[in-house]
CSV table of C-alpha atoms in Angstrom, one decimal:
chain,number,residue,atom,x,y,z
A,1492,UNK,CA,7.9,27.8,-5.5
A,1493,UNK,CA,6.9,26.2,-2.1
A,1494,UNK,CA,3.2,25.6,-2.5
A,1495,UNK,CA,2.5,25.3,1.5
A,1496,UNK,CA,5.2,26.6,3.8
A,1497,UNK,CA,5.7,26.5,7.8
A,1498,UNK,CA,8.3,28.7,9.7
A,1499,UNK,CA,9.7,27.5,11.4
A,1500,UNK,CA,10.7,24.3,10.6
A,1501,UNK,CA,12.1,23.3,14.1
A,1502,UNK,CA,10.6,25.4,17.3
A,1503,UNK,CA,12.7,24.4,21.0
A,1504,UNK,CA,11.1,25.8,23.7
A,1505,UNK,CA,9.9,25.4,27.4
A,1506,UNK,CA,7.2,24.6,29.4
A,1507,UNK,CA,5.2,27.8,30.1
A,1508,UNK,CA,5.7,29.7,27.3
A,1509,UNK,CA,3.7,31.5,24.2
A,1510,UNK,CA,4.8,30.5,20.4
A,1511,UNK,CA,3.1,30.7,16.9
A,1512,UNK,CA,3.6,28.6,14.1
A,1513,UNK,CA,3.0,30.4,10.6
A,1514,UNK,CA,1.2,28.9,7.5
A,1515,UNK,CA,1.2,30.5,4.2
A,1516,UNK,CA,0.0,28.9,1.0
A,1517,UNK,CA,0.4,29.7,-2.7
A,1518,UNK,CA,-2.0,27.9,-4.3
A,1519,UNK,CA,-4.7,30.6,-4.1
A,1520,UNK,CA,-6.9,27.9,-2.2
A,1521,UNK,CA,-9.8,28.2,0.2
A,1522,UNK,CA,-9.4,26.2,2.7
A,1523,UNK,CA,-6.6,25.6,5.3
A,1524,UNK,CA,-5.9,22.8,8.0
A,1525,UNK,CA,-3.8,22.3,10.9
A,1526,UNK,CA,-2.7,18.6,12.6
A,1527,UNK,CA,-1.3,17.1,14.7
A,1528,UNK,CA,1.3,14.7,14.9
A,1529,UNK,CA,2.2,12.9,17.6
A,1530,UNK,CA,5.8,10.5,18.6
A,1531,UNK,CA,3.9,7.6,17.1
A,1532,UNK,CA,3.0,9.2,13.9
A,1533,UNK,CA,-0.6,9.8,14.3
A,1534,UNK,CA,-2.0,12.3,12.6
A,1535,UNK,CA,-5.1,14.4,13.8
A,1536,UNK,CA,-6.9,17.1,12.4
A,1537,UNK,CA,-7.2,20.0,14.7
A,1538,UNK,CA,-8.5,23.2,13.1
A,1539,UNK,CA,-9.8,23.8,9.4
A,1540,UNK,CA,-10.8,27.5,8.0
A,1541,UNK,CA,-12.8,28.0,5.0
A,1542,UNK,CA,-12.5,31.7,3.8
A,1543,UNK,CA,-11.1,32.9,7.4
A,1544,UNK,CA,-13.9,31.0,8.7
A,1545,UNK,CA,-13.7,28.6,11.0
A,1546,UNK,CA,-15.4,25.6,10.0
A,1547,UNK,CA,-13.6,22.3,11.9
A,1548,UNK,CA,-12.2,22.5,15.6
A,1549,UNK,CA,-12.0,19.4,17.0
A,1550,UNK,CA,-11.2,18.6,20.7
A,1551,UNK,CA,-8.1,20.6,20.9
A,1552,UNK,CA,-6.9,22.9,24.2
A,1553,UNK,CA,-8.4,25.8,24.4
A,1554,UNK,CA,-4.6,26.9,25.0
A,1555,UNK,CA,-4.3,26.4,20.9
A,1556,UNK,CA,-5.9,29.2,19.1
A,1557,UNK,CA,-5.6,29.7,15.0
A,1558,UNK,CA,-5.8,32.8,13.1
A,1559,UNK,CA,-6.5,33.2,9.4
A,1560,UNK,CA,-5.7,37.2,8.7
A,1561,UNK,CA,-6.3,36.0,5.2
A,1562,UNK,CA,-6.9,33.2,3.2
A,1563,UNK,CA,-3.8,32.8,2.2
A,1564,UNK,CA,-2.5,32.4,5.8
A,1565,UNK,CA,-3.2,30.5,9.1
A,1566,UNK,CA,-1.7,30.7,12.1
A,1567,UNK,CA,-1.0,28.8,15.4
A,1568,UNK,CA,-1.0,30.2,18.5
A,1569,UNK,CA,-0.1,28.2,21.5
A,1570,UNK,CA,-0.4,29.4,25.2
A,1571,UNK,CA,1.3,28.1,28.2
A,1572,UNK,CA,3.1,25.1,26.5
A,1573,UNK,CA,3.1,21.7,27.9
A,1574,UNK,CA,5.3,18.7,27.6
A,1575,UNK,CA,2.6,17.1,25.8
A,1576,UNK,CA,2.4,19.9,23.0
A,1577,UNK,CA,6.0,17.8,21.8
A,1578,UNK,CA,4.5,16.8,18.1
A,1579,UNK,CA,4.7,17.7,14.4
A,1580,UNK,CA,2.1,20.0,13.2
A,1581,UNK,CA,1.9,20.3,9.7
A,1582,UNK,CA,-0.5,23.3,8.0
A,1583,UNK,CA,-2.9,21.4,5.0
A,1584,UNK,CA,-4.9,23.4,2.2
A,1585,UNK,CA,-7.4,22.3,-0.4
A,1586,UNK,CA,-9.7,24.5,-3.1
A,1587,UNK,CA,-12.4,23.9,-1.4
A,1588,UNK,CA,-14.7,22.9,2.4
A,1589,UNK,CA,-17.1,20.4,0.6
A,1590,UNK,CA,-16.6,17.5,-1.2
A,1591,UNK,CA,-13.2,15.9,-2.1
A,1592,UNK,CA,-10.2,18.2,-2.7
A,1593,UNK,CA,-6.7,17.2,-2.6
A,1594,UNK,CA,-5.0,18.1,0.6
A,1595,UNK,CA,-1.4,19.8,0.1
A,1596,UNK,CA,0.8,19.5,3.0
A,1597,UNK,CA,3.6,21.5,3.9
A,1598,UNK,CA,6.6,20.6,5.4
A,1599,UNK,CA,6.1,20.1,9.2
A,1600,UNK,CA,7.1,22.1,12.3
A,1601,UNK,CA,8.5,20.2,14.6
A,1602,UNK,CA,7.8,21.4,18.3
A,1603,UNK,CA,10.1,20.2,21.1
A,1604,UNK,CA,9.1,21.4,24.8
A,1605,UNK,CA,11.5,21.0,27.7
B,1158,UNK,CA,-17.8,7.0,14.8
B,1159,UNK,CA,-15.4,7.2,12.3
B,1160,UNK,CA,-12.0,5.3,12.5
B,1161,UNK,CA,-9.6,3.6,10.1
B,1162,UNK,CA,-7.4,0.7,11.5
B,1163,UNK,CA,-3.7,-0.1,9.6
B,1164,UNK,CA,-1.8,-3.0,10.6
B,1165,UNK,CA,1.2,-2.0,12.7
B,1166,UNK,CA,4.6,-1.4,11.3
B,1167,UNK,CA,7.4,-1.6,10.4
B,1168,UNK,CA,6.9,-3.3,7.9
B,1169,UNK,CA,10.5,-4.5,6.2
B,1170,UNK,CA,11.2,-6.1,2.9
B,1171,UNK,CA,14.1,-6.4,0.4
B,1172,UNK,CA,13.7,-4.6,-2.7
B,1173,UNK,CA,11.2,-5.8,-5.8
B,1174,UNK,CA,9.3,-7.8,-2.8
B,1175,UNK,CA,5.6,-7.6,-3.1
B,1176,UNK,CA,3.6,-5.5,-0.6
B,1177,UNK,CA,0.5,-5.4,0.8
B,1178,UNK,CA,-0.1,-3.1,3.6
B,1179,UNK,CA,-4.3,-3.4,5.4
B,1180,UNK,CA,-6.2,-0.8,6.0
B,1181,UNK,CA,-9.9,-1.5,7.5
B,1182,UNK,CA,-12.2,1.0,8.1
B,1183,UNK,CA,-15.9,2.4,10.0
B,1184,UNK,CA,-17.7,4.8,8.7
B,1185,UNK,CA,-21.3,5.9,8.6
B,1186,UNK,CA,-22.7,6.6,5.1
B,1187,UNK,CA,-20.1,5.9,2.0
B,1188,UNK,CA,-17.1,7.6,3.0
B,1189,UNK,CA,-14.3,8.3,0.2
B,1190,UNK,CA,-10.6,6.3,0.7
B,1191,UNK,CA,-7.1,7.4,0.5
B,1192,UNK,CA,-3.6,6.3,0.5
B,1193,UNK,CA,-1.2,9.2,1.9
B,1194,UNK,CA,2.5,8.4,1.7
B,1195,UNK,CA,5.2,10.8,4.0
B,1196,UNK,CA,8.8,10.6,2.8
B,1197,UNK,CA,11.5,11.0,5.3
B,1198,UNK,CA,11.1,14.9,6.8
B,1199,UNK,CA,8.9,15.8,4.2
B,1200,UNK,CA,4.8,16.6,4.9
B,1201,UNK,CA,1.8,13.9,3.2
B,1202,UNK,CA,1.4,13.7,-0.3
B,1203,UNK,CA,-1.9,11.7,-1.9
B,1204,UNK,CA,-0.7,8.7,-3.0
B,1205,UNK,CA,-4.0,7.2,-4.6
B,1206,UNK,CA,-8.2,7.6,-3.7
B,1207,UNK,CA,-11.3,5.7,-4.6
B,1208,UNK,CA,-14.7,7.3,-3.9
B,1209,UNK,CA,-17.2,4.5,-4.4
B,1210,UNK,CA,-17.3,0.6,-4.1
B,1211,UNK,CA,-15.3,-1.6,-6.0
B,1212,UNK,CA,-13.5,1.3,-7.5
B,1213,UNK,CA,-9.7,0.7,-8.1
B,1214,UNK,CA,-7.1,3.5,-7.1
B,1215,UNK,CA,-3.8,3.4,-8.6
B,1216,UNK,CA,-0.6,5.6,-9.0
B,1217,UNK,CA,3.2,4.8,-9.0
B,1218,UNK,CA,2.9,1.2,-9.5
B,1219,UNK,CA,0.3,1.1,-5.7
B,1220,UNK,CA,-3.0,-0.1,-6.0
B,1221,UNK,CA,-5.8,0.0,-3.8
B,1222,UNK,CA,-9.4,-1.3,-3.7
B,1223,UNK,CA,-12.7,-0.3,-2.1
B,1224,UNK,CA,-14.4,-3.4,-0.4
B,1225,UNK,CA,-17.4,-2.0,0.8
B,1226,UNK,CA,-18.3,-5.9,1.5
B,1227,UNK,CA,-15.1,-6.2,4.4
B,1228,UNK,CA,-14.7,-2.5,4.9
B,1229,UNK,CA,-11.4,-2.6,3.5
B,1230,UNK,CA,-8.5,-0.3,1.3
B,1231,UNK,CA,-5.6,-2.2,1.8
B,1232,UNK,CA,-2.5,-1.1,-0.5
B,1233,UNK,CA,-0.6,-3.0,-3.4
B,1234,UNK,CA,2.5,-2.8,-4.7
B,1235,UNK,CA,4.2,-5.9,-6.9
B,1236,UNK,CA,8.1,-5.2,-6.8
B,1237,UNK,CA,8.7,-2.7,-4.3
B,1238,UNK,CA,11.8,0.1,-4.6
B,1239,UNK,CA,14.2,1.4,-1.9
B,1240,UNK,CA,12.5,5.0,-3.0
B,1241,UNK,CA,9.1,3.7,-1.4
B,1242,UNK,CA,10.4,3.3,2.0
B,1243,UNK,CA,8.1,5.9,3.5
B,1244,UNK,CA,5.3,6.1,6.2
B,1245,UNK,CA,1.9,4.9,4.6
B,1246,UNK,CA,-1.3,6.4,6.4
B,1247,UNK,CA,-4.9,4.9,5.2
B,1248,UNK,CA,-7.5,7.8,5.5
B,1249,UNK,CA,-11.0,8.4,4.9
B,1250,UNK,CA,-13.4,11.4,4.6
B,1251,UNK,CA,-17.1,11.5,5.4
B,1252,UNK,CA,-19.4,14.0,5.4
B,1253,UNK,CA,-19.8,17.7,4.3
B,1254,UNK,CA,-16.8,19.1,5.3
B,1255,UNK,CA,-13.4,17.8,3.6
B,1256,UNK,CA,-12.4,15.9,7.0
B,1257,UNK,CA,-9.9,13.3,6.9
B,1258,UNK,CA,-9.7,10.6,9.3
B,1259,UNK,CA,-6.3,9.2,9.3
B,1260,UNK,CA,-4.8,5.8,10.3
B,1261,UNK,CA,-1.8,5.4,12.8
B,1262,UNK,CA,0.4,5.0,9.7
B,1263,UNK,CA,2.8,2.0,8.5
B,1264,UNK,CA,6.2,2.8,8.1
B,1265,UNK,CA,7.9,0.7,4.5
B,1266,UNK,CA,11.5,0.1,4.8
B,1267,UNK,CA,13.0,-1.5,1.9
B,1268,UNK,CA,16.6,-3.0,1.6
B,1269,UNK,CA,18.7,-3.7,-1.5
């Protein structure tokens, strides 16, 4: 059993379009992430929800909008795609908002815009 | 604000080498410290934490200290495997909110 899963894995697309990127965890957790990874491997947090709450959203496009229809799930939305928007973004959840709980990664979508 | 610092990769060694791989930090308050290890095509996994000064985080044979004194975490390893040849990211988290502040990463290549 996959404890965090993406789909897809691999996303093509170009420059002006609309895609989403699905999360869905099995660990019955609260909380959920999304980041950012860019060509160089850095990772950045962008979004975190805490019981379909928002709680993080860092300085991210206004073009990226999540969606948690439970807490079992977030979702990426990404308007009007931009050559830049080229990264990995991996989905993240942990028990809990406060204090330290282990982050669980899934896999990665890797977004390629031409 | 908040940053962590890694030194720059790659970082290449033959196998059962030792390894050390820096990792500085800034931080307001008394953040908590990680070691996150990516394997090839695969998402972060915690490798090893320390939440306080002088505490000692360890797993897999990897080591790392919290030197409140320099600021530092940097990561251990005596006799390094080709199996460890990954991306190493340093990270911290401070504050409420489970936030982690990552490090460019240091990608470990080891030969036979």
């Amino acid at each position: 059993d996959t404890a965090v899963s993406q789909t897809p894995k691999y996303l093509v697309t170009q420059m002006g379009n609309d895609k989403s990127i699905k999360c869905e965890q099995n660990l019955g957790h609260d909380t959920m992430y999304w980041y950012k990874q860019d060509s160089k491997k850095f990772l950045k947090i962008m979004f975190s929800y805490n019981n379909k709450e928002l709680i993080i959203n860092e300085t991210v496009p206004n073009r990226f909008s999540p969606k948690s229809p439970d807490k079992a799930h977030l979702n990426l939305h990404i308007n009007s795609l931009e050559l830049g928007d080229s990264a990995v973004y991996f989905c993240a959840s942990s028990q809990e908002a406060q204090g330290f709980y282990e982050q669980y990664f899934g896999p990665g979508t890797r977004l390629t815009v031409t | 604000g908040n940053s962590v610092t890694q030194m720059e990769g790659p970082v290449t060694l033959s196998e059962e080498a030792f390894l050390t791989i820096n990792c500085t930090y800034t931080a307001t308050g008394y953040p908590s410290l990680f070691w996150y290890v990516q394997y090839p095509g695969e998402g972060l996994q915690l490798l090893l934490k320390a939440t306080k000064a002088d505490d000692k985080g360890s797993n897999k044979g990897f080591e790392a200290t919290y030197r409140k004194e320099t600021t530092s975490f940097h990561l251990e390893k005596g006799s390094v495997q080709v199996s460890d040849s990954a991306v190493y990211f340093c990270a911290l988290r401070s504050g409420g909110y489970n936030k982690l502040i990552f490090g460019a990463g240091t990608r470990l290549a080891v030969h036979p």
